[in-house]
Amino acid sequence: MQEYKYIKDQDQDVYDALIGEENREATGLELIPSENYVSRAVFEANGSVFQNKYSEGYPGKRYYGGQDFTDAVERIAQDRACELFGCKFANVQSLSGAPANLAVYSALLKPGDTVLGMDLSHGGHLTHGHPATHPAKIYNFVTYKMKDPDTGEIDFDELREVALKEKPKIILAGFSAYSRELPYEKFVEIAKEVGAITVADMAHIAGLIAGKALANPFDAGFDIITTTTHKTLRGPRGGMILVRDDADMYKKINSAVFPGLQGGPHMHQIAGKAVAFGEALSPKFEVYAKQVLLNAKAMEAVFLREGVRLMGGGTDNHLLLADLTALDISGKDAQNVLDEVGITLNKNSIADDPRGPMDPSGIRFGTPAITTRGFGEEECAKVAELMIEVLRDKDNQETKDRVREEILGLCNQFPIPDSHV
Ligand code: DSN
């Protein structure tokens, strides 16, 4: 646990909140598949003197003086990102995933241009054109879906048909609630046919790609990858845009990020990215990424054995999306009852969910954070069994108390590590 000496001395209110969160994380299991635990080295960089510096521009071309070390750290982050993902160019200034996607749209599209992306309820993301978002007011988003939610297979006939009709400038692959590997070459084939740029939003699985546990969209010929850096990649909260090899595209993206959409880059966050990418380049990270997948498979086996429907029929990656209809509990109630025993996950819509988004039929959960804690398949299978037990016996306080004790035991046995190297 961190000391927070100065905050403790001067601000009791914030100190209490920090200690509360430290305790919550230490004594509960984090199954939200977009969350993870960063190393103390990443925390140090993120809370460092780079916080103090304004650095508008890019390395070697800044507007203000005093940039020797900001240039150095940003170049380290860029070089490591390119090495991790096998590409030529990296913009590491993007503040998070949504701004990264917006920067790509703004760099490569004119208002009214069309983007073809995955439907939100089939696993896509809000930033891929949900009507509630600002980009949806500027650009024309059209969607594709899964052919069969029970296999997760994308309907490429539909995708091609929509692409031929709508002539999108960008075809987006990527998701926040989809559990299968994507056949990237099929997207590239259709994009070539209609002259579209291919963008893979790999926010959820960037760490699994970097750790060579999942395919890299660049190997199939994708033009651009956008990602957050704080999920499976286990870095600070932030975003990044990678360009395979097109210098002109990279230039447009840089201009869209700054000065187009952002001002001074968050250099402390960029320092944190540099440290996290260094960790991800270590052989240990490949072991981690592969274990994330094995652990998700262990949870899949229990849910399927217990007759719970999984969207996509199971998982190839780090996450599972369970339809709880057969367990007679809604996603919202499941999230709440699991919270009571120290298991954190999120309610989630299933494909074409008959229930509303605030109380949907499903839950989404995954293994990135518990794998960082050191969980193997045995522990993950145990957690899945405990989850199902609680969901089936949700009104029985004795069951919940016993499961809470078991979760605390696992947390004590596998404390959150300080170092990842
Ligand atoms: N909020 C992130 C997630 O949980 O998937 C993505 O935006």
Short mmCIF file of C-alpha atoms and ligand atoms in Angstrom, two decimals:
data_model
loop_
_atom_site.label_atom_id
_atom_site.label_comp_id
_atom_site.label_asym_id
_atom_site.label_seq_id
_atom_site.Cartn_x
_atom_site.Cartn_y
_atom_site.Cartn_z
CA MET A 1 0.00 0.00 0.00
CA GLN A 2 1.23 3.49 -0.84
CA GLU A 3 2.08 5.95 1.93
CA TYR A 4 0.50 9.17 0.56
CA LYS A 5 2.48 11.09 3.19
CA TYR A 6 1.85 14.59 1.87
CA ILE A 7 -1.83 14.07 1.13
CA LYS A 8 -2.30 12.61 4.61
CA ASP A 9 -0.72 15.70 6.16
CA GLN A 10 -2.71 18.26 4.22
CA ASP A 11 -5.96 16.77 2.96
CA GLN A 12 -7.76 14.21 5.10
CA ASP A 13 -10.79 14.01 2.80
CA VAL A 14 -8.81 12.97 -0.26
CA TYR A 15 -6.61 10.75 1.87
CA ASP A 16 -9.68 8.86 3.12
CA ALA A 17 -10.88 8.34 -0.44
CA LEU A 18 -7.44 7.08 -1.53
CA ILE A 19 -7.17 4.64 1.34
CA GLY A 20 -10.72 3.48 0.71
CA GLU A 21 -9.87 2.71 -2.90
CA GLU A 22 -6.58 1.01 -1.95
CA ASN A 23 -8.51 -1.25 0.41
CA ARG A 24 -11.26 -1.94 -2.09
CA GLU A 25 -8.74 -3.01 -4.72
CA ALA A 26 -6.71 -5.09 -2.27
CA THR A 27 -9.69 -6.97 -0.84
CA GLY A 28 -11.81 -7.56 -3.94
CA LEU A 29 -11.45 -9.24 -7.30
CA GLU A 30 -11.43 -6.97 -10.32
CA LEU A 31 -13.14 -8.70 -13.22
CA ILE A 32 -14.01 -5.64 -15.30
CA PRO A 33 -12.14 -6.67 -18.46
CA SER A 34 -10.96 -3.16 -19.24
CA GLU A 35 -9.19 -2.71 -15.92
CA ASN A 36 -5.80 -3.75 -14.63
CA TYR A 37 -3.15 -2.98 -12.01
CA VAL A 38 -0.15 -0.92 -13.09
CA SER A 39 3.27 -1.37 -11.56
CA ARG A 40 4.70 1.10 -9.05
CA ALA A 41 7.15 2.12 -11.78
CA VAL A 42 4.21 3.28 -13.92
CA PHE A 43 2.69 5.07 -10.92
CA GLU A 44 6.01 6.83 -10.30
CA ALA A 45 6.26 8.06 -13.89
CA ASN A 46 2.62 9.11 -13.88
CA GLY A 47 3.11 11.09 -10.67
CA SER A 48 6.44 12.59 -11.73
CA VAL A 49 7.85 16.04 -12.54
CA PHE A 50 6.71 15.66 -16.15
CA GLN A 51 3.33 16.67 -14.73
CA ASN A 52 4.74 20.22 -14.51
CA LYS A 53 5.71 20.73 -18.13
CA TYR A 54 3.93 22.19 -21.14
CA SER A 55 5.17 20.66 -24.42
CA GLU A 56 2.83 21.60 -27.26
CA GLY A 57 4.14 20.11 -30.48
CA TYR A 58 6.12 16.95 -31.06
CA PRO A 59 9.71 15.89 -30.20
CA GLY A 60 12.14 18.29 -31.88
CA LYS A 61 9.31 20.67 -32.83
CA ARG A 62 7.88 22.18 -29.63
CA TYR A 63 6.49 25.63 -29.08
CA TYR A 64 8.04 26.26 -25.65
CA GLY A 65 11.58 25.91 -24.35
CA GLY A 66 12.99 23.42 -21.90
CA GLN A 67 12.11 20.29 -23.83
CA ASP A 68 15.25 18.12 -23.68
CA PHE A 69 13.72 15.55 -21.38
CA THR A 70 10.14 15.69 -22.62
CA ASP A 71 11.52 15.01 -26.11
CA ALA A 72 13.57 12.13 -24.75
CA VAL A 73 10.69 10.47 -22.91
CA GLU A 74 8.20 10.92 -25.75
CA ARG A 75 10.68 9.41 -28.22
CA ILE A 76 11.20 6.43 -25.90
CA ALA A 77 7.43 5.88 -25.76
CA GLN A 78 7.11 6.16 -29.54
CA ASP A 79 10.02 3.83 -30.31
CA ARG A 80 8.80 1.21 -27.83
CA ALA A 81 5.25 1.40 -29.16
CA CYS A 82 6.49 0.84 -32.73
CA GLU A 83 8.63 -2.09 -31.61
CA LEU A 84 5.75 -3.66 -29.68
CA PHE A 85 3.26 -3.47 -32.53
CA GLY A 86 5.55 -3.71 -35.58
CA CYS A 87 4.68 -0.37 -37.15
CA LYS A 88 6.54 2.70 -38.34
CA PHE A 89 4.71 5.54 -36.56
CA ALA A 90 3.16 6.16 -33.15
CA ASN A 91 1.32 9.16 -31.77
CA VAL A 92 1.43 8.72 -28.00
CA GLN A 93 -0.18 12.05 -27.09
CA SER A 94 -3.79 10.99 -27.43
CA LEU A 95 -5.41 11.37 -24.02
CA SER A 96 -7.50 8.22 -24.12
CA GLY A 97 -9.40 5.87 -26.41
CA ALA A 98 -12.29 8.15 -27.36
CA PRO A 99 -9.99 11.08 -28.25
CA ALA A 100 -7.80 8.68 -30.26
CA ASN A 101 -10.76 7.55 -32.35
CA LEU A 102 -11.99 11.12 -32.75
CA ALA A 103 -8.52 12.19 -33.92
CA VAL A 104 -8.50 9.48 -36.59
CA TYR A 105 -11.95 10.52 -37.83
CA SER A 106 -10.98 14.16 -37.81
CA ALA A 107 -7.68 13.47 -39.64
CA LEU A 108 -9.09 11.30 -42.39
CA LEU A 109 -12.74 12.27 -42.89
CA LYS A 110 -14.76 15.25 -44.03
CA PRO A 111 -18.07 15.98 -42.28
CA GLY A 112 -20.71 13.65 -43.69
CA ASP A 113 -18.24 10.91 -44.67
CA THR A 114 -19.17 7.36 -43.82
CA VAL A 115 -17.60 4.97 -41.31
CA LEU A 116 -18.56 1.29 -41.12
CA GLY A 117 -18.20 -0.17 -37.62
CA MET A 118 -19.57 -2.88 -35.36
CA ASP A 119 -23.00 -2.42 -33.82
CA LEU A 120 -22.75 -1.54 -30.11
CA SER A 121 -25.06 -4.30 -28.89
CA HIS A 122 -23.04 -6.82 -30.92
CA GLY A 123 -19.84 -5.82 -29.13
CA GLY A 124 -18.77 -2.53 -30.76
CA HIS A 125 -18.02 0.68 -28.87
CA LEU A 126 -19.83 3.97 -28.24
CA THR A 127 -17.11 5.83 -30.15
CA HIS A 128 -17.84 3.76 -33.25
CA GLY A 129 -20.86 5.88 -33.99
CA HIS A 130 -23.43 5.61 -31.23
CA PRO A 131 -26.05 8.33 -31.82
CA ALA A 132 -25.39 9.81 -28.35
CA THR A 133 -21.81 10.74 -29.29
CA HIS A 134 -20.55 13.92 -30.95
CA PRO A 135 -18.80 12.15 -33.89
CA ALA A 136 -22.18 10.63 -34.82
CA LYS A 137 -23.44 14.17 -35.38
CA ILE A 138 -20.56 14.92 -37.77
CA TYR A 139 -20.01 11.68 -39.66
CA ASN A 140 -22.32 9.04 -41.05
CA PHE A 141 -21.85 5.77 -39.17
CA VAL A 142 -23.24 2.53 -40.52
CA THR A 143 -22.94 -0.82 -38.79
CA TYR A 144 -22.40 -4.53 -39.25
CA LYS A 145 -23.32 -7.29 -36.83
CA MET A 146 -22.54 -10.86 -35.92
CA LYS A 147 -24.15 -13.46 -38.15
CA ASP A 148 -24.88 -15.61 -35.13
CA PRO A 149 -24.41 -14.32 -31.55
CA ASP A 150 -23.93 -17.92 -30.43
CA THR A 151 -20.78 -18.36 -32.51
CA GLY A 152 -19.65 -14.75 -32.69
CA GLU A 153 -18.97 -15.06 -36.41
CA ILE A 154 -19.12 -11.65 -38.08
CA ASP A 155 -21.54 -11.44 -40.97
CA PHE A 156 -19.02 -10.59 -43.69
CA ASP A 157 -21.66 -10.94 -46.43
CA GLU A 158 -23.63 -8.16 -44.74
CA LEU A 159 -20.48 -6.17 -44.08
CA ARG A 160 -19.49 -6.36 -47.76
CA GLU A 161 -23.00 -5.51 -48.93
CA VAL A 162 -23.15 -2.42 -46.68
CA ALA A 163 -19.62 -1.42 -47.73
CA LEU A 164 -20.47 -1.65 -51.44
CA LYS A 165 -23.64 0.37 -50.92
CA GLU A 166 -22.41 3.01 -48.47
CA LYS A 167 -18.81 3.41 -49.70
CA PRO A 168 -17.28 4.05 -46.24
CA LYS A 169 -14.01 5.99 -46.03
CA ILE A 170 -13.09 3.97 -42.94
CA ILE A 171 -13.86 0.37 -42.02
CA LEU A 172 -13.49 -0.16 -38.29
CA ALA A 173 -12.71 -3.44 -36.60
CA GLY A 174 -12.72 -3.53 -32.83
CA PHE A 175 -14.91 -3.85 -29.84
CA SER A 176 -15.44 -3.53 -26.14
CA ALA A 177 -17.68 -6.55 -25.58
CA TYR A 178 -16.80 -9.19 -28.17
CA SER A 179 -15.01 -12.35 -27.20
CA ARG A 180 -13.81 -13.85 -30.46
CA GLU A 181 -10.68 -13.34 -32.55
CA LEU A 182 -11.35 -11.24 -35.66
CA PRO A 183 -10.29 -12.45 -39.13
CA TYR A 184 -8.57 -9.16 -39.99
CA GLU A 185 -7.72 -10.18 -43.55
CA LYS A 186 -11.44 -10.27 -44.42
CA PHE A 187 -11.84 -6.63 -43.38
CA VAL A 188 -8.79 -5.69 -45.46
CA GLU A 189 -10.13 -7.55 -48.50
CA ILE A 190 -13.46 -5.68 -48.39
CA ALA A 191 -11.76 -2.35 -47.63
CA LYS A 192 -9.57 -2.77 -50.72
CA GLU A 193 -12.65 -3.48 -52.82
CA VAL A 194 -14.30 -0.21 -51.75
CA GLY A 195 -11.18 1.93 -51.27
CA ALA A 196 -11.59 2.32 -47.47
CA ILE A 197 -8.92 2.85 -44.83
CA THR A 198 -8.80 0.07 -42.22
CA VAL A 199 -8.73 1.08 -38.55
CA ALA A 200 -8.53 -1.46 -35.74
CA ASP A 201 -9.66 -0.18 -32.33
CA MET A 202 -7.67 -2.59 -30.19
CA ALA A 203 -8.25 -0.86 -26.86
CA HIS A 204 -9.30 -4.04 -25.12
CA ILE A 205 -6.74 -6.41 -26.57
CA ALA A 206 -3.66 -4.25 -27.25
CA GLY A 207 -1.73 -6.01 -24.48
CA LEU A 208 -2.71 -9.40 -25.84
CA ILE A 209 -1.44 -8.38 -29.29
CA ALA A 210 1.74 -6.90 -27.83
CA GLY A 211 2.21 -10.11 -25.83
CA LYS A 212 1.75 -12.16 -29.02
CA ALA A 213 -1.24 -14.03 -27.65
CA LEU A 214 -3.58 -12.63 -30.32
CA ALA A 215 -3.12 -11.72 -33.99
CA ASN A 216 -1.81 -8.28 -34.91
CA PRO A 217 -4.10 -6.41 -37.37
CA PHE A 218 -1.01 -4.84 -38.98
CA ASP A 219 0.09 -8.33 -40.11
CA ALA A 220 -3.14 -8.57 -42.11
CA GLY A 221 -2.50 -5.15 -43.68
CA PHE A 222 -4.52 -2.80 -41.44
CA ASP A 223 -3.56 0.86 -41.85
CA ILE A 224 -4.14 2.15 -38.33
CA ILE A 225 -4.53 0.86 -34.77
CA THR A 226 -6.09 2.98 -32.04
CA THR A 227 -5.92 1.90 -28.45
CA THR A 228 -6.04 2.86 -24.84
CA THR A 229 -2.92 2.09 -22.84
CA HIS A 230 -4.49 1.15 -19.51
CA LYS A 231 -6.32 -2.09 -20.20
CA THR A 232 -4.50 -5.31 -21.13
CA LEU A 233 -1.46 -3.19 -22.02
CA ARG A 234 -1.19 -2.42 -18.30
CA GLY A 235 -0.04 1.18 -18.65
CA PRO A 236 -1.32 4.53 -17.39
CA ARG A 237 -4.76 5.77 -18.42
CA GLY A 238 -4.20 7.12 -21.91
CA GLY A 239 -4.52 6.57 -25.63
CA MET A 240 -2.33 5.98 -28.66
CA ILE A 241 -2.62 5.93 -32.44
CA LEU A 242 -0.34 3.66 -34.47
CA VAL A 243 0.16 3.92 -38.22
CA ARG A 244 1.59 0.94 -40.08
CA ASP A 245 3.73 2.74 -42.64
CA ASP A 246 1.96 5.66 -44.35
CA ALA A 247 3.90 8.85 -43.51
CA ASP A 248 1.23 11.11 -44.97
CA MET A 249 -1.49 9.47 -42.86
CA TYR A 250 0.70 9.85 -39.76
CA LYS A 251 1.22 13.53 -40.50
CA LYS A 252 -2.52 14.10 -40.77
CA ILE A 253 -3.12 12.23 -37.52
CA ASN A 254 -0.46 14.24 -35.68
CA SER A 255 -2.08 17.48 -36.85
CA ALA A 256 -5.51 16.22 -35.83
CA VAL A 257 -4.26 15.40 -32.30
CA PHE A 258 -2.34 18.66 -31.94
CA PRO A 259 -3.38 21.36 -32.65
CA GLY A 260 -6.62 19.92 -34.00
CA LEU A 261 -8.14 18.50 -30.84
CA GLN A 262 -5.69 18.81 -27.96
CA GLY A 263 -3.35 21.34 -26.42
CA GLY A 264 -0.35 20.48 -24.29
CA PRO A 265 0.30 16.74 -24.10
CA HIS A 266 0.15 15.09 -20.70
CA MET A 267 3.85 14.35 -20.41
CA HIS A 268 3.56 12.51 -17.09
CA GLN A 269 1.14 10.12 -18.77
CA ILE A 270 3.52 9.76 -21.73
CA ALA A 271 6.34 8.92 -19.31
CA GLY A 272 4.04 6.29 -17.79
CA LYS A 273 3.36 4.90 -21.26
CA ALA A 274 7.11 4.67 -21.93
CA VAL A 275 7.61 2.69 -18.72
CA ALA A 276 4.64 0.40 -19.39
CA PHE A 277 5.77 -0.27 -22.98
CA GLY A 278 9.19 -1.18 -21.59
CA GLU A 279 7.49 -3.71 -19.32
CA ALA A 280 5.41 -5.04 -22.21
CA LEU A 281 8.59 -5.64 -24.25
CA SER A 282 9.89 -8.05 -21.61
CA PRO A 283 9.48 -11.81 -22.17
CA LYS A 284 7.49 -11.93 -18.92
CA PHE A 285 4.73 -9.94 -20.58
CA GLU A 286 4.21 -12.64 -23.22
CA VAL A 287 3.73 -15.17 -20.43
CA TYR A 288 1.20 -12.79 -18.84
CA ALA A 289 -0.75 -12.28 -22.09
CA LYS A 290 -0.99 -16.01 -22.75
CA GLN A 291 -2.11 -16.68 -19.19
CA VAL A 292 -4.88 -14.09 -19.53
CA LEU A 293 -6.32 -16.21 -22.35
CA LEU A 294 -5.89 -19.53 -20.54
CA ASN A 295 -7.60 -18.07 -17.49
CA ALA A 296 -10.56 -16.83 -19.55
CA LYS A 297 -10.88 -20.33 -21.03
CA ALA A 298 -10.96 -21.78 -17.52
CA MET A 299 -13.87 -19.47 -16.63
CA GLU A 300 -15.58 -20.28 -19.93
CA ALA A 301 -15.49 -24.01 -19.15
CA VAL A 302 -17.29 -23.52 -15.83
CA PHE A 303 -20.00 -21.25 -17.23
CA LEU A 304 -20.69 -23.61 -20.14
CA ARG A 305 -20.69 -26.64 -17.85
CA GLU A 306 -23.26 -24.88 -15.67
CA GLY A 307 -25.49 -24.22 -18.66
CA VAL A 308 -24.99 -20.44 -18.86
CA ARG A 309 -25.14 -19.02 -22.38
CA LEU A 310 -22.01 -17.14 -23.41
CA MET A 311 -22.20 -14.67 -26.26
CA GLY A 312 -20.04 -15.85 -29.12
CA GLY A 313 -20.34 -19.33 -27.62
CA GLY A 314 -17.23 -18.71 -25.51
CA THR A 315 -14.04 -16.72 -25.71
CA ASP A 316 -10.79 -16.45 -27.66
CA ASN A 317 -9.60 -13.45 -25.71
CA HIS A 318 -9.69 -12.00 -22.20
CA LEU A 319 -13.42 -11.43 -21.77
CA LEU A 320 -16.70 -13.27 -21.46
CA LEU A 321 -20.19 -11.95 -21.94
CA ALA A 322 -22.76 -14.12 -20.18
CA ASP A 323 -26.49 -14.06 -20.83
CA LEU A 324 -28.01 -14.57 -17.37
CA THR A 325 -31.56 -15.24 -18.53
CA ALA A 326 -31.27 -18.92 -17.55
CA LEU A 327 -30.14 -17.97 -14.04
CA ASP A 328 -33.20 -15.76 -13.66
CA ILE A 329 -31.28 -12.64 -12.66
CA SER A 330 -30.71 -9.41 -14.57
CA GLY A 331 -27.28 -8.01 -15.36
CA LYS A 332 -27.81 -5.11 -12.96
CA ASP A 333 -28.84 -7.33 -10.05
CA ALA A 334 -25.94 -9.68 -10.80
CA GLN A 335 -23.48 -6.78 -10.75
CA ASN A 336 -24.88 -5.66 -7.38
CA VAL A 337 -24.94 -9.06 -5.71
CA LEU A 338 -21.42 -9.88 -6.90
CA ASP A 339 -20.26 -6.49 -5.61
CA GLU A 340 -21.50 -7.56 -2.18
CA VAL A 341 -19.11 -10.52 -2.14
CA GLY A 342 -16.15 -8.56 -3.50
CA ILE A 343 -16.33 -9.42 -7.20
CA THR A 344 -16.45 -6.35 -9.44
CA LEU A 345 -17.73 -6.64 -13.00
CA ASN A 346 -20.20 -4.79 -15.18
CA LYS A 347 -23.71 -5.35 -16.41
CA ASN A 348 -23.76 -5.48 -20.20
CA SER A 349 -26.24 -5.74 -23.04
CA ILE A 350 -26.21 -8.96 -25.02
CA ALA A 351 -26.73 -8.93 -28.79
CA ASP A 352 -30.12 -7.38 -29.63
CA ASP A 353 -30.92 -7.41 -25.92
CA PRO A 354 -34.67 -7.45 -25.19
CA ARG A 355 -33.92 -5.55 -21.94
CA GLY A 356 -32.75 -1.92 -21.71
CA PRO A 357 -29.09 -0.86 -21.36
CA MET A 358 -29.50 0.21 -17.70
CA ASP A 359 -30.73 -3.23 -16.66
CA PRO A 360 -29.61 -5.56 -19.43
CA SER A 361 -29.60 -9.35 -19.63
CA GLY A 362 -25.87 -9.88 -19.32
CA ILE A 363 -22.67 -9.38 -17.43
CA ARG A 364 -19.22 -8.79 -18.90
CA PHE A 365 -16.15 -9.98 -17.09
CA GLY A 366 -12.57 -10.92 -17.80
CA THR A 367 -9.18 -11.98 -16.56
CA PRO A 368 -6.58 -9.19 -17.18
CA ALA A 369 -6.49 -7.89 -13.60
CA ILE A 370 -6.71 -11.20 -11.73
CA THR A 371 -3.99 -12.61 -14.00
CA THR A 372 -1.77 -9.67 -13.00
CA ARG A 373 -2.45 -10.76 -9.40
CA GLY A 374 -1.02 -14.17 -10.28
CA PHE A 375 -4.21 -16.20 -10.68
CA GLY A 376 -3.91 -19.35 -12.77
CA GLU A 377 -6.59 -21.51 -14.33
CA GLU A 378 -7.41 -23.29 -11.08
CA GLU A 379 -8.17 -20.04 -9.23
CA CYS A 380 -10.11 -18.65 -12.19
CA ALA A 381 -12.28 -21.77 -12.39
CA LYS A 382 -12.89 -21.40 -8.64
CA VAL A 383 -13.93 -17.76 -9.06
CA ALA A 384 -16.33 -18.75 -11.86
CA GLU A 385 -17.87 -21.40 -9.60
CA LEU A 386 -18.27 -18.90 -6.77
CA MET A 387 -19.90 -16.41 -9.14
CA ILE A 388 -22.47 -18.94 -10.29
CA GLU A 389 -23.12 -20.07 -6.73
CA VAL A 390 -23.86 -16.50 -5.65
CA LEU A 391 -26.02 -15.78 -8.70
CA ARG A 392 -28.07 -18.93 -8.07
CA ASP A 393 -28.38 -18.28 -4.35
CA LYS A 394 -28.55 -14.49 -4.44
CA ASP A 395 -30.94 -14.11 -1.49
CA ASN A 396 -29.03 -16.35 0.88
CA GLN A 397 -26.87 -14.24 3.20
CA GLU A 398 -24.99 -17.29 4.52
CA THR A 399 -23.85 -18.21 1.02
CA LYS A 400 -22.79 -14.63 0.36
CA ASP A 401 -20.87 -14.40 3.63
CA ARG A 402 -19.04 -17.66 2.94
CA VAL A 403 -18.16 -16.62 -0.63
CA ARG A 404 -16.95 -13.24 0.63
CA GLU A 405 -14.56 -15.08 2.98
CA GLU A 406 -13.30 -17.22 0.10
CA ILE A 407 -12.70 -14.12 -2.02
CA LEU A 408 -10.78 -12.48 0.83
CA GLY A 409 -8.68 -15.64 1.12
CA LEU A 410 -7.80 -15.47 -2.58
CA CYS A 411 -6.96 -11.76 -2.28
CA ASN A 412 -4.60 -12.45 0.62
CA GLN A 413 -3.00 -15.34 -1.22
CA PHE A 414 -2.51 -13.21 -4.37
CA PRO A 415 -1.76 -9.61 -3.38
CA ILE A 416 -1.59 -6.95 -6.09
CA PRO A 417 2.08 -6.94 -7.19
CA ASP A 418 4.24 -3.80 -7.06
CA SER A 419 6.47 -4.80 -9.93
CA HIS A 420 5.79 -6.45 -13.28
CA VAL A 421 9.38 -7.18 -14.30
N1 DSN B 1 -15.08 1.76 -20.65
C1 DSN B 1 -14.31 0.85 -21.45
C2 DSN B 1 -14.72 -0.56 -21.24
O1 DSN B 1 -15.01 -0.91 -20.14
O2 DSN B 1 -14.73 -1.34 -22.18
C3 DSN B 1 -14.30 1.17 -22.89
O3 DSN B 1 -14.67 2.43 -23.17
#
